[in-house]
mmCIF file of N, CA and C and ligand atoms in Angstrom:
data_model
loop_
_atom_site.group_PDB
_atom_site.id
_atom_site.type_symbol
_atom_site.label_atom_id
_atom_site.label_comp_id
_atom_site.label_asym_id
_atom_site.label_seq_id
_atom_site.Cartn_x
_atom_site.Cartn_y
_atom_site.Cartn_z
ATOM 1 N N UNK M 122 -48.126 173.956 18.042
ATOM 2 C CA UNK M 122 -49.084 174.550 17.090
ATOM 3 C C UNK M 122 -49.107 173.719 15.815
ATOM 4 N N UNK M 123 -50.206 173.003 15.554
ATOM 5 C CA UNK M 123 -50.238 172.144 14.363
ATOM 6 C C UNK M 123 -50.337 172.938 13.061
ATOM 7 N N UNK M 124 -49.929 172.293 11.974
ATOM 8 C CA UNK M 124 -50.144 172.883 10.664
ATOM 9 C C UNK M 124 -51.632 172.768 10.330
ATOM 10 N N UNK M 125 -52.009 173.297 9.164
ATOM 11 C CA UNK M 125 -53.408 173.161 8.743
ATOM 12 C C UNK M 125 -53.478 172.071 7.680
ATOM 13 N N UNK M 126 -54.445 171.194 7.802
ATOM 14 C CA UNK M 126 -54.683 170.198 6.764
ATOM 15 C C UNK M 126 -56.040 170.450 6.133
ATOM 16 N N UNK M 127 -56.020 170.750 4.836
ATOM 17 C CA UNK M 127 -57.288 170.983 4.129
ATOM 18 C C UNK M 127 -58.063 169.671 4.067
ATOM 19 N N UNK M 128 -59.336 169.705 4.386
ATOM 20 C CA UNK M 128 -60.199 168.562 4.089
ATOM 21 C C UNK M 128 -61.529 169.112 3.573
ATOM 22 N N UNK M 129 -62.449 168.207 3.265
ATOM 23 C CA UNK M 129 -63.695 168.639 2.618
ATOM 24 C C UNK M 129 -64.505 169.640 3.445
ATOM 25 N N UNK M 130 -64.279 169.657 4.738
ATOM 26 C CA UNK M 130 -65.039 170.608 5.559
ATOM 27 C C UNK M 130 -64.652 172.052 5.228
ATOM 28 N N UNK M 131 -63.513 172.237 4.521
ATOM 29 C CA UNK M 131 -63.084 173.580 4.115
ATOM 30 C C UNK M 131 -63.734 174.016 2.792
ATOM 31 N N UNK M 132 -64.394 173.090 2.118
ATOM 32 C CA UNK M 132 -64.869 173.410 0.770
ATOM 33 C C UNK M 132 -65.962 174.483 0.771
ATOM 34 N N UNK M 133 -65.759 175.508 -0.074
ATOM 35 C CA UNK M 133 -66.750 176.585 -0.163
ATOM 36 C C UNK M 133 -67.642 176.440 -1.404
ATOM 37 N N UNK M 134 -67.536 175.284 -2.050
ATOM 38 C CA UNK M 134 -68.439 175.006 -3.158
ATOM 39 C C UNK M 134 -68.010 175.591 -4.490
ATOM 40 N N UNK M 135 -66.769 176.046 -4.582
ATOM 41 C CA UNK M 135 -66.252 176.545 -5.858
ATOM 42 C C UNK M 135 -64.839 175.975 -6.025
ATOM 43 N N UNK M 136 -64.625 175.240 -7.129
ATOM 44 C CA UNK M 136 -63.357 174.512 -7.293
ATOM 45 C C UNK M 136 -62.144 175.436 -7.340
ATOM 46 N N UNK M 137 -62.292 176.562 -8.060
ATOM 47 C CA UNK M 137 -61.158 177.490 -8.160
ATOM 48 C C UNK M 137 -60.775 178.018 -6.775
ATOM 49 N N UNK M 138 -61.778 178.400 -6.024
ATOM 50 C CA UNK M 138 -61.497 178.970 -4.698
ATOM 51 C C UNK M 138 -60.960 177.899 -3.753
ATOM 52 N N UNK M 139 -61.502 176.688 -3.839
ATOM 53 C CA UNK M 139 -60.955 175.597 -3.012
ATOM 54 C C UNK M 139 -59.477 175.377 -3.334
ATOM 55 N N UNK M 140 -59.141 175.408 -4.614
ATOM 56 C CA UNK M 140 -57.745 175.210 -5.033
ATOM 57 C C UNK M 140 -56.869 176.335 -4.467
ATOM 58 N N UNK M 141 -57.405 177.554 -4.521
ATOM 59 C CA UNK M 141 -56.646 178.691 -3.982
ATOM 60 C C UNK M 141 -56.466 178.560 -2.472
ATOM 61 N N UNK M 142 -57.515 178.133 -1.774
ATOM 62 C CA UNK M 142 -57.393 177.965 -0.320
ATOM 63 C C UNK M 142 -56.354 176.897 0.012
ATOM 64 N N UNK M 143 -56.315 175.822 -0.796
ATOM 65 C CA UNK M 143 -55.307 174.768 -0.565
ATOM 66 C C UNK M 143 -53.905 175.329 -0.720
ATOM 67 N N UNK M 144 -53.720 176.113 -1.770
ATOM 68 C CA UNK M 144 -52.403 176.695 -2.001
ATOM 69 C C UNK M 144 -52.034 177.654 -0.867
ATOM 70 N N UNK M 145 -52.996 178.424 -0.445
ATOM 71 C CA UNK M 145 -52.789 179.390 0.630
ATOM 72 C C UNK M 145 -52.398 178.673 1.923
ATOM 73 N N UNK M 146 -53.038 177.538 2.170
ATOM 74 C CA UNK M 146 -52.726 176.740 3.358
ATOM 75 C C UNK M 146 -51.302 176.182 3.248
ATOM 76 N N UNK M 147 -50.897 175.788 2.032
ATOM 77 C CA UNK M 147 -49.503 175.332 1.848
ATOM 78 C C UNK M 147 -48.530 176.471 2.176
ATOM 79 N N UNK M 148 -48.885 177.681 1.753
ATOM 80 C CA UNK M 148 -48.039 178.841 2.048
ATOM 81 C C UNK M 148 -48.003 179.091 3.560
ATOM 82 N N UNK M 149 -49.148 178.950 4.196
ATOM 83 C CA UNK M 149 -49.166 179.082 5.664
ATOM 84 C C UNK M 149 -48.260 178.033 6.309
ATOM 85 N N UNK M 150 -48.338 176.786 5.840
ATOM 86 C CA UNK M 150 -47.534 175.720 6.441
ATOM 87 C C UNK M 150 -46.040 175.989 6.262
ATOM 88 N N UNK M 151 -45.681 176.624 5.148
ATOM 89 C CA UNK M 151 -44.276 177.004 4.940
ATOM 90 C C UNK M 151 -43.865 178.106 5.917
ATOM 91 N N UNK M 152 -44.778 179.045 6.141
ATOM 92 C CA UNK M 152 -44.516 180.114 7.111
ATOM 93 C C UNK M 152 -44.364 179.521 8.515
ATOM 94 N N UNK M 153 -45.243 178.586 8.821
ATOM 95 C CA UNK M 153 -45.203 177.843 10.078
ATOM 96 C C UNK M 153 -43.803 177.245 10.278
ATOM 97 N N UNK M 154 -43.288 176.564 9.249
ATOM 98 C CA UNK M 154 -41.954 175.952 9.353
ATOM 99 C C UNK M 154 -40.876 177.014 9.500
ATOM 100 N N UNK M 155 -41.018 178.080 8.726
ATOM 101 C CA UNK M 155 -39.994 179.131 8.743
ATOM 102 C C UNK M 155 -39.877 179.756 10.136
ATOM 103 N N UNK M 156 -41.011 179.967 10.767
ATOM 104 C CA UNK M 156 -40.991 180.636 12.063
ATOM 105 C C UNK M 156 -40.669 179.666 13.204
ATOM 106 N N UNK M 157 -41.201 178.465 13.116
ATOM 107 C CA UNK M 157 -41.032 177.553 14.257
ATOM 108 C C UNK M 157 -39.722 176.757 14.216
ATOM 109 N N UNK M 158 -39.176 176.533 13.012
ATOM 110 C CA UNK M 158 -37.881 175.839 12.945
ATOM 111 C C UNK M 158 -36.769 176.873 13.007
ATOM 112 N N UNK M 159 -36.679 177.568 14.119
ATOM 113 C CA UNK M 159 -35.745 178.689 14.139
ATOM 114 C C UNK M 159 -34.297 178.278 14.410
ATOM 115 N N UNK M 160 -34.030 176.992 14.247
ATOM 116 C CA UNK M 160 -32.644 176.563 14.271
ATOM 117 C C UNK M 160 -32.024 176.717 12.880
ATOM 118 N N UNK M 161 -32.877 177.034 11.902
ATOM 119 C CA UNK M 161 -32.373 177.256 10.546
ATOM 120 C C UNK M 161 -31.506 178.515 10.539
ATOM 121 N N UNK M 162 -30.394 178.455 9.880
ATOM 122 C CA UNK M 162 -29.480 179.597 9.877
ATOM 123 C C UNK M 162 -30.080 180.834 9.204
ATOM 124 N N UNK M 163 -30.582 180.692 7.961
ATOM 125 C CA UNK M 163 -31.127 181.910 7.319
ATOM 126 C C UNK M 163 -32.553 182.187 7.777
ATOM 127 N N UNK M 164 -32.753 182.023 9.064
ATOM 128 C CA UNK M 164 -34.081 182.122 9.662
ATOM 129 C C UNK M 164 -34.834 183.383 9.247
ATOM 130 N N UNK M 165 -34.155 184.538 9.370
ATOM 131 C CA UNK M 165 -34.829 185.798 9.105
ATOM 132 C C UNK M 165 -35.204 185.916 7.630
ATOM 133 N N UNK M 166 -34.288 185.569 6.759
ATOM 134 C CA UNK M 166 -34.557 185.624 5.315
ATOM 135 C C UNK M 166 -35.737 184.735 4.951
ATOM 136 N N UNK M 167 -35.733 183.531 5.495
ATOM 137 C CA UNK M 167 -36.804 182.585 5.174
ATOM 138 C C UNK M 167 -38.139 183.098 5.693
ATOM 139 N N UNK M 168 -38.123 183.674 6.868
ATOM 140 C CA UNK M 168 -39.360 184.210 7.443
ATOM 141 C C UNK M 168 -39.888 185.378 6.614
ATOM 142 N N UNK M 169 -38.995 186.276 6.221
ATOM 143 C CA UNK M 169 -39.412 187.417 5.410
ATOM 144 C C UNK M 169 -39.997 186.934 4.088
ATOM 145 N N UNK M 170 -39.321 185.958 3.498
ATOM 146 C CA UNK M 170 -39.815 185.425 2.223
ATOM 147 C C UNK M 170 -41.175 184.749 2.400
ATOM 148 N N UNK M 171 -41.333 184.024 3.493
ATOM 149 C CA UNK M 171 -42.604 183.333 3.746
ATOM 150 C C UNK M 171 -43.739 184.348 3.964
ATOM 151 N N UNK M 172 -43.425 185.443 4.651
ATOM 152 C CA UNK M 172 -44.443 186.488 4.853
ATOM 153 C C UNK M 172 -44.781 187.178 3.536
ATOM 154 N N UNK M 173 -43.751 187.347 2.711
ATOM 155 C CA UNK M 173 -43.948 187.949 1.398
ATOM 156 C C UNK M 173 -44.856 187.070 0.527
ATOM 157 N N UNK M 174 -44.598 185.759 0.561
ATOM 158 C CA UNK M 174 -45.451 184.808 -0.177
ATOM 159 C C UNK M 174 -46.893 184.896 0.313
ATOM 160 N N UNK M 175 -47.044 184.994 1.620
ATOM 161 C CA UNK M 175 -48.377 185.076 2.220
ATOM 162 C C UNK M 175 -49.101 186.341 1.743
ATOM 163 N N UNK M 176 -48.386 187.462 1.748
ATOM 164 C CA UNK M 176 -48.957 188.735 1.292
ATOM 165 C C UNK M 176 -49.343 188.678 -0.178
ATOM 166 N N UNK M 177 -48.417 188.180 -0.999
ATOM 167 C CA UNK M 177 -48.669 188.136 -2.442
ATOM 168 C C UNK M 177 -49.837 187.224 -2.778
ATOM 169 N N UNK M 178 -49.873 186.068 -2.130
ATOM 170 C CA UNK M 178 -50.936 185.136 -2.487
ATOM 171 C C UNK M 178 -52.283 185.607 -1.951
ATOM 172 N N UNK M 179 -52.257 186.215 -0.777
ATOM 173 C CA UNK M 179 -53.499 186.750 -0.212
ATOM 174 C C UNK M 179 -54.098 187.774 -1.178
ATOM 175 N N UNK M 180 -53.232 188.602 -1.750
ATOM 176 C CA UNK M 180 -53.703 189.636 -2.683
ATOM 177 C C UNK M 180 -54.405 188.997 -3.887
ATOM 178 N N UNK M 181 -53.765 187.979 -4.469
ATOM 179 C CA UNK M 181 -54.345 187.278 -5.628
ATOM 180 C C UNK M 181 -55.679 186.634 -5.246
ATOM 181 N N UNK M 182 -55.656 185.939 -4.117
ATOM 182 C CA UNK M 182 -56.863 185.227 -3.693
ATOM 183 C C UNK M 182 -58.000 186.196 -3.352
ATOM 184 N N UNK M 183 -57.688 187.242 -2.602
ATOM 185 C CA UNK M 183 -58.722 188.188 -2.196
ATOM 186 C C UNK M 183 -59.384 188.827 -3.412
ATOM 187 N N UNK M 184 -58.570 189.211 -4.381
ATOM 188 C CA UNK M 184 -59.159 189.904 -5.522
ATOM 189 C C UNK M 184 -60.035 188.940 -6.329
ATOM 190 N N UNK M 185 -59.588 187.685 -6.460
ATOM 191 C CA UNK M 185 -60.405 186.681 -7.157
ATOM 192 C C UNK M 185 -61.721 186.458 -6.415
ATOM 193 N N UNK M 186 -61.615 186.281 -5.108
ATOM 194 C CA UNK M 186 -62.796 185.968 -4.305
ATOM 195 C C UNK M 186 -63.791 187.135 -4.278
ATOM 196 N N UNK M 187 -63.259 188.358 -4.221
ATOM 197 C CA UNK M 187 -64.138 189.526 -4.198
ATOM 198 C C UNK M 187 -64.894 189.661 -5.529
ATOM 199 N N UNK M 188 -64.204 189.349 -6.625
ATOM 200 C CA UNK M 188 -64.878 189.361 -7.936
ATOM 201 C C UNK M 188 -65.935 188.272 -7.997
ATOM 202 N N UNK M 189 -65.585 187.106 -7.471
ATOM 203 C CA UNK M 189 -66.531 185.991 -7.452
ATOM 204 C C UNK M 189 -67.799 186.371 -6.678
ATOM 205 N N UNK M 190 -67.608 186.955 -5.489
ATOM 206 C CA UNK M 190 -68.753 187.328 -4.650
ATOM 207 C C UNK M 190 -69.625 188.372 -5.353
ATOM 208 N N UNK M 191 -68.964 189.348 -5.993
ATOM 209 C CA UNK M 191 -69.725 190.360 -6.727
ATOM 210 C C UNK M 191 -70.499 189.699 -7.864
ATOM 211 N N UNK M 192 -69.840 188.739 -8.529
ATOM 212 C CA UNK M 192 -70.452 188.048 -9.674
ATOM 213 C C UNK M 192 -71.685 187.254 -9.312
ATOM 214 N N UNK M 193 -71.707 186.672 -8.124
ATOM 215 C CA UNK M 193 -72.885 185.881 -7.733
ATOM 216 C C UNK M 193 -73.933 186.744 -7.027
ATOM 217 N N UNK M 194 -73.636 188.034 -6.892
ATOM 218 C CA UNK M 194 -74.604 188.937 -6.260
ATOM 219 C C UNK M 194 -74.654 188.799 -4.749
ATOM 220 N N UNK M 195 -73.553 188.348 -4.167
ATOM 221 C CA UNK M 195 -73.487 188.220 -2.707
ATOM 222 C C UNK M 195 -73.608 189.609 -2.067
ATOM 223 N N UNK M 196 -74.537 189.769 -1.113
ATOM 224 C CA UNK M 196 -74.839 191.128 -0.626
ATOM 225 C C UNK M 196 -73.805 191.744 0.328
ATOM 226 N N UNK M 197 -72.936 190.913 0.944
ATOM 227 C CA UNK M 197 -72.035 191.472 1.967
ATOM 228 C C UNK M 197 -70.582 191.580 1.517
ATOM 229 N N UNK M 198 -70.393 191.897 0.244
ATOM 230 C CA UNK M 198 -69.028 191.986 -0.288
ATOM 231 C C UNK M 198 -68.218 193.064 0.430
ATOM 232 N N UNK M 199 -68.843 194.185 0.733
ATOM 233 C CA UNK M 199 -68.101 195.302 1.331
ATOM 234 C C UNK M 199 -67.536 194.911 2.699
ATOM 235 N N UNK M 200 -68.363 194.293 3.531
ATOM 236 C CA UNK M 200 -67.904 193.858 4.859
ATOM 237 C C UNK M 200 -66.816 192.789 4.721
ATOM 238 N N UNK M 201 -67.017 191.891 3.769
ATOM 239 C CA UNK M 201 -66.042 190.819 3.560
ATOM 240 C C UNK M 201 -64.699 191.398 3.090
ATOM 241 N N UNK M 202 -64.786 192.379 2.208
ATOM 242 C CA UNK M 202 -63.565 193.001 1.693
ATOM 243 C C UNK M 202 -62.797 193.691 2.830
ATOM 244 N N UNK M 203 -63.524 194.246 3.779
ATOM 245 C CA UNK M 203 -62.876 194.904 4.916
ATOM 246 C C UNK M 203 -62.081 193.892 5.744
ATOM 247 N N UNK M 204 -62.627 192.689 5.917
ATOM 248 C CA UNK M 204 -61.906 191.638 6.653
ATOM 249 C C UNK M 204 -60.613 191.276 5.921
ATOM 250 N N UNK M 205 -60.714 191.178 4.590
ATOM 251 C CA UNK M 205 -59.511 190.894 3.790
ATOM 252 C C UNK M 205 -58.463 191.988 3.990
ATOM 253 N N UNK M 206 -58.930 193.215 3.948
ATOM 254 C CA UNK M 206 -58.023 194.361 4.073
ATOM 255 C C UNK M 206 -57.331 194.380 5.438
ATOM 256 N N UNK M 207 -58.093 194.063 6.488
ATOM 257 C CA UNK M 207 -57.510 194.029 7.842
ATOM 258 C C UNK M 207 -56.408 192.983 7.934
ATOM 259 N N UNK M 208 -56.657 191.837 7.323
ATOM 260 C CA UNK M 208 -55.644 190.775 7.329
ATOM 261 C C UNK M 208 -54.390 191.249 6.606
ATOM 262 N N UNK M 209 -54.596 191.833 5.447
ATOM 263 C CA UNK M 209 -53.486 192.343 4.647
ATOM 264 C C UNK M 209 -52.647 193.343 5.453
ATOM 265 N N UNK M 210 -53.329 194.257 6.133
ATOM 266 C CA UNK M 210 -52.645 195.272 6.939
ATOM 267 C C UNK M 210 -51.825 194.629 8.058
ATOM 268 N N UNK M 211 -52.418 193.635 8.709
ATOM 269 C CA UNK M 211 -51.738 192.955 9.816
ATOM 270 C C UNK M 211 -50.483 192.205 9.339
ATOM 271 N N UNK M 212 -50.628 191.472 8.255
ATOM 272 C CA UNK M 212 -49.483 190.699 7.741
ATOM 273 C C UNK M 212 -48.397 191.638 7.222
ATOM 274 N N UNK M 213 -48.843 192.732 6.597
ATOM 275 C CA UNK M 213 -47.859 193.711 6.110
ATOM 276 C C UNK M 213 -47.065 194.279 7.279
ATOM 277 N N UNK M 214 -47.719 194.496 8.407
ATOM 278 C CA UNK M 214 -47.040 194.987 9.609
ATOM 279 C C UNK M 214 -45.979 193.986 10.095
ATOM 280 N N UNK M 215 -46.353 192.722 10.138
ATOM 281 C CA UNK M 215 -45.396 191.668 10.526
ATOM 282 C C UNK M 215 -44.206 191.655 9.563
ATOM 283 N N UNK M 216 -44.541 191.779 8.298
ATOM 284 C CA UNK M 216 -43.512 191.762 7.252
ATOM 285 C C UNK M 216 -42.522 192.913 7.441
ATOM 286 N N UNK M 217 -43.060 194.097 7.696
ATOM 287 C CA UNK M 217 -42.182 195.264 7.895
ATOM 288 C C UNK M 217 -41.363 195.138 9.168
ATOM 289 N N UNK M 218 -41.991 194.616 10.217
ATOM 290 C CA UNK M 218 -41.257 194.382 11.468
ATOM 291 C C UNK M 218 -40.101 193.415 11.223
ATOM 292 N N UNK M 219 -40.395 192.360 10.452
ATOM 293 C CA UNK M 219 -39.351 191.364 10.168
ATOM 294 C C UNK M 219 -38.211 192.008 9.396
ATOM 295 N N UNK M 220 -38.558 192.863 8.452
ATOM 296 C CA UNK M 220 -37.530 193.547 7.660
ATOM 297 C C UNK M 220 -36.699 194.492 8.515
ATOM 298 N N UNK M 221 -37.362 195.163 9.467
ATOM 299 C CA UNK M 221 -36.657 196.093 10.343
ATOM 300 C C UNK M 221 -35.807 195.364 11.378
ATOM 301 N N UNK M 222 -36.031 194.057 11.507
ATOM 302 C CA UNK M 222 -35.244 193.276 12.445
ATOM 303 C C UNK M 222 -35.722 193.394 13.879
ATOM 304 N N UNK M 223 -36.849 194.060 14.092
ATOM 305 C CA UNK M 223 -37.328 194.188 15.474
ATOM 306 C C UNK M 223 -38.638 193.426 15.680
ATOM 307 N N UNK M 224 -38.769 192.338 14.930
ATOM 308 C CA UNK M 224 -40.019 191.587 14.998
ATOM 309 C C UNK M 224 -40.038 190.636 16.190
ATOM 310 N N UNK M 225 -41.223 190.362 16.642
ATOM 311 C CA UNK M 225 -41.404 189.283 17.602
ATOM 312 C C UNK M 225 -41.960 188.115 16.796
ATOM 313 N N UNK M 226 -41.044 187.422 16.132
ATOM 314 C CA UNK M 226 -41.488 186.345 15.242
ATOM 315 C C UNK M 226 -41.541 185.055 16.030
ATOM 316 N N UNK M 227 -42.697 184.755 16.483
ATOM 317 C CA UNK M 227 -42.807 183.577 17.331
ATOM 318 C C UNK M 227 -44.169 182.934 17.153
ATOM 319 N N UNK M 228 -44.501 182.091 18.093
ATOM 320 C CA UNK M 228 -45.741 181.339 17.973
ATOM 321 C C UNK M 228 -46.981 182.233 17.970
ATOM 322 N N UNK M 229 -46.841 183.452 18.502
ATOM 323 C CA UNK M 229 -47.989 184.356 18.525
ATOM 324 C C UNK M 229 -48.465 184.687 17.102
ATOM 325 N N UNK M 230 -47.499 184.977 16.237
ATOM 326 C CA UNK M 230 -47.842 185.297 14.851
ATOM 327 C C UNK M 230 -48.474 184.084 14.167
ATOM 328 N N UNK M 231 -47.822 182.938 14.363
ATOM 329 C CA UNK M 231 -48.332 181.716 13.753
ATOM 330 C C UNK M 231 -49.757 181.422 14.223
ATOM 331 N N UNK M 232 -49.970 181.605 15.508
ATOM 332 C CA UNK M 232 -51.289 181.351 16.089
ATOM 333 C C UNK M 232 -52.329 182.289 15.490
ATOM 334 N N UNK M 233 -51.971 183.580 15.383
ATOM 335 C CA UNK M 233 -52.895 184.561 14.830
ATOM 336 C C UNK M 233 -53.235 184.229 13.375
ATOM 337 N N UNK M 234 -52.193 183.940 12.566
ATOM 338 C CA UNK M 234 -52.436 183.675 11.144
ATOM 339 C C UNK M 234 -53.237 182.388 10.988
ATOM 340 N N UNK M 235 -52.876 181.386 11.786
ATOM 341 C CA UNK M 235 -53.582 180.105 11.700
ATOM 342 C C UNK M 235 -55.069 180.274 12.029
ATOM 343 N N UNK M 236 -55.325 180.941 13.164
ATOM 344 C CA UNK M 236 -56.718 181.143 13.568
ATOM 345 C C UNK M 236 -57.476 181.968 12.544
ATOM 346 N N UNK M 237 -56.819 182.997 12.035
ATOM 347 C CA UNK M 237 -57.492 183.846 11.065
ATOM 348 C C UNK M 237 -57.880 183.043 9.831
ATOM 349 N N UNK M 238 -56.903 182.308 9.279
ATOM 350 C CA UNK M 238 -57.167 181.542 8.053
ATOM 351 C C UNK M 238 -58.316 180.553 8.243
ATOM 352 N N UNK M 239 -58.202 179.759 9.290
ATOM 353 C CA UNK M 239 -59.208 178.714 9.504
ATOM 354 C C UNK M 239 -60.579 179.344 9.749
ATOM 355 N N UNK M 240 -60.623 180.333 10.629
ATOM 356 C CA UNK M 240 -61.922 180.942 10.937
ATOM 357 C C UNK M 240 -62.481 181.720 9.746
ATOM 358 N N UNK M 241 -61.599 182.374 9.014
ATOM 359 C CA UNK M 241 -62.092 183.134 7.875
ATOM 360 C C UNK M 241 -62.739 182.217 6.837
ATOM 361 N N UNK M 242 -62.050 181.128 6.515
ATOM 362 C CA UNK M 242 -62.610 180.197 5.524
ATOM 363 C C UNK M 242 -63.868 179.531 6.080
ATOM 364 N N UNK M 243 -63.776 179.038 7.317
ATOM 365 C CA UNK M 243 -64.875 178.249 7.885
ATOM 366 C C UNK M 243 -66.123 179.086 8.203
ATOM 367 N N UNK M 244 -65.914 180.351 8.550
ATOM 368 C CA UNK M 244 -67.075 181.170 8.942
ATOM 369 C C UNK M 244 -67.439 182.183 7.852
ATOM 370 N N UNK M 245 -66.471 183.019 7.458
ATOM 371 C CA UNK M 245 -66.804 184.115 6.539
ATOM 372 C C UNK M 245 -66.991 183.626 5.101
ATOM 373 N N UNK M 246 -66.022 182.836 4.603
ATOM 374 C CA UNK M 246 -66.153 182.357 3.223
ATOM 375 C C UNK M 246 -67.375 181.425 3.083
ATOM 376 N N UNK M 247 -67.657 180.665 4.144
ATOM 377 C CA UNK M 247 -68.803 179.745 4.086
ATOM 378 C C UNK M 247 -70.125 180.490 3.869
ATOM 379 N N UNK M 248 -70.151 181.774 4.231
ATOM 380 C CA UNK M 248 -71.397 182.528 4.082
ATOM 381 C C UNK M 248 -71.806 182.655 2.618
ATOM 382 N N UNK M 249 -70.819 182.780 1.712
ATOM 383 C CA UNK M 249 -71.234 182.879 0.298
ATOM 384 C C UNK M 249 -71.596 181.513 -0.264
ATOM 385 N N UNK M 250 -71.016 180.452 0.329
ATOM 386 C CA UNK M 250 -71.437 179.105 -0.076
ATOM 387 C C UNK M 250 -72.921 178.913 0.263
ATOM 388 N N UNK M 251 -73.261 179.305 1.488
ATOM 389 C CA UNK M 251 -74.635 179.201 1.962
ATOM 390 C C UNK M 251 -75.566 180.046 1.103
ATOM 391 N N UNK M 252 -75.099 181.244 0.753
ATOM 392 C CA UNK M 252 -75.883 182.151 -0.085
ATOM 393 C C UNK M 252 -76.229 181.475 -1.409
ATOM 394 N N UNK M 253 -75.221 180.835 -2.044
ATOM 395 C CA UNK M 253 -75.458 180.152 -3.321
ATOM 396 C C UNK M 253 -76.415 178.983 -3.131
ATOM 397 N N UNK M 254 -76.234 178.235 -2.042
ATOM 398 C CA UNK M 254 -77.092 177.073 -1.787
ATOM 399 C C UNK M 254 -78.548 177.495 -1.562
ATOM 400 N N UNK M 255 -78.724 178.564 -0.792
ATOM 401 C CA UNK M 255 -80.077 178.995 -0.466
ATOM 402 C C UNK M 255 -80.791 179.630 -1.655
ATOM 403 N N UNK M 256 -79.969 180.216 -2.510
ATOM 404 C CA UNK M 256 -80.532 180.835 -3.712
ATOM 405 C C UNK M 256 -81.040 179.754 -4.674
ATOM 406 N N UNK M 257 -80.400 178.551 -4.543
ATOM 407 C CA UNK M 257 -80.820 177.402 -5.337
ATOM 408 C C UNK M 257 -80.380 177.432 -6.771
HETATM 409 FE FE1 LIG B 197 -61.074 182.873 0.848
HETATM 410 FE FE1 LIG B 198 -62.604 185.662 2.141
#
């Protein structure tokens, strides 16, 4: 399972949000290492911390992005916010499982988070870029 490398195809046309997505991808790559390099001794601690970082940063990013979308008059903020909320709920579940010690922390989680991040930015976030472009 490869890490994610940000390139210009990820750009949503707003510098602040691009910077946040880059940081978020770095956090994902750290989670990737934490889960896949399971020869590390403090494996569980590192994984919990990586999930915590993911949750915390997602919260900051989502709230910024939702304000941005509202500010530009993007019409589908409610649906977009629901996608953010679903992600938050899913990651929080993984986080709690990890804390309880009964988690299945493996490539499945990494695959889900990776696919979600890439598809969310490339498909859902791109919709507001298009909205701004079409509005002119
Ligand atoms: Fe985003
Ligand atoms: Fe988003």
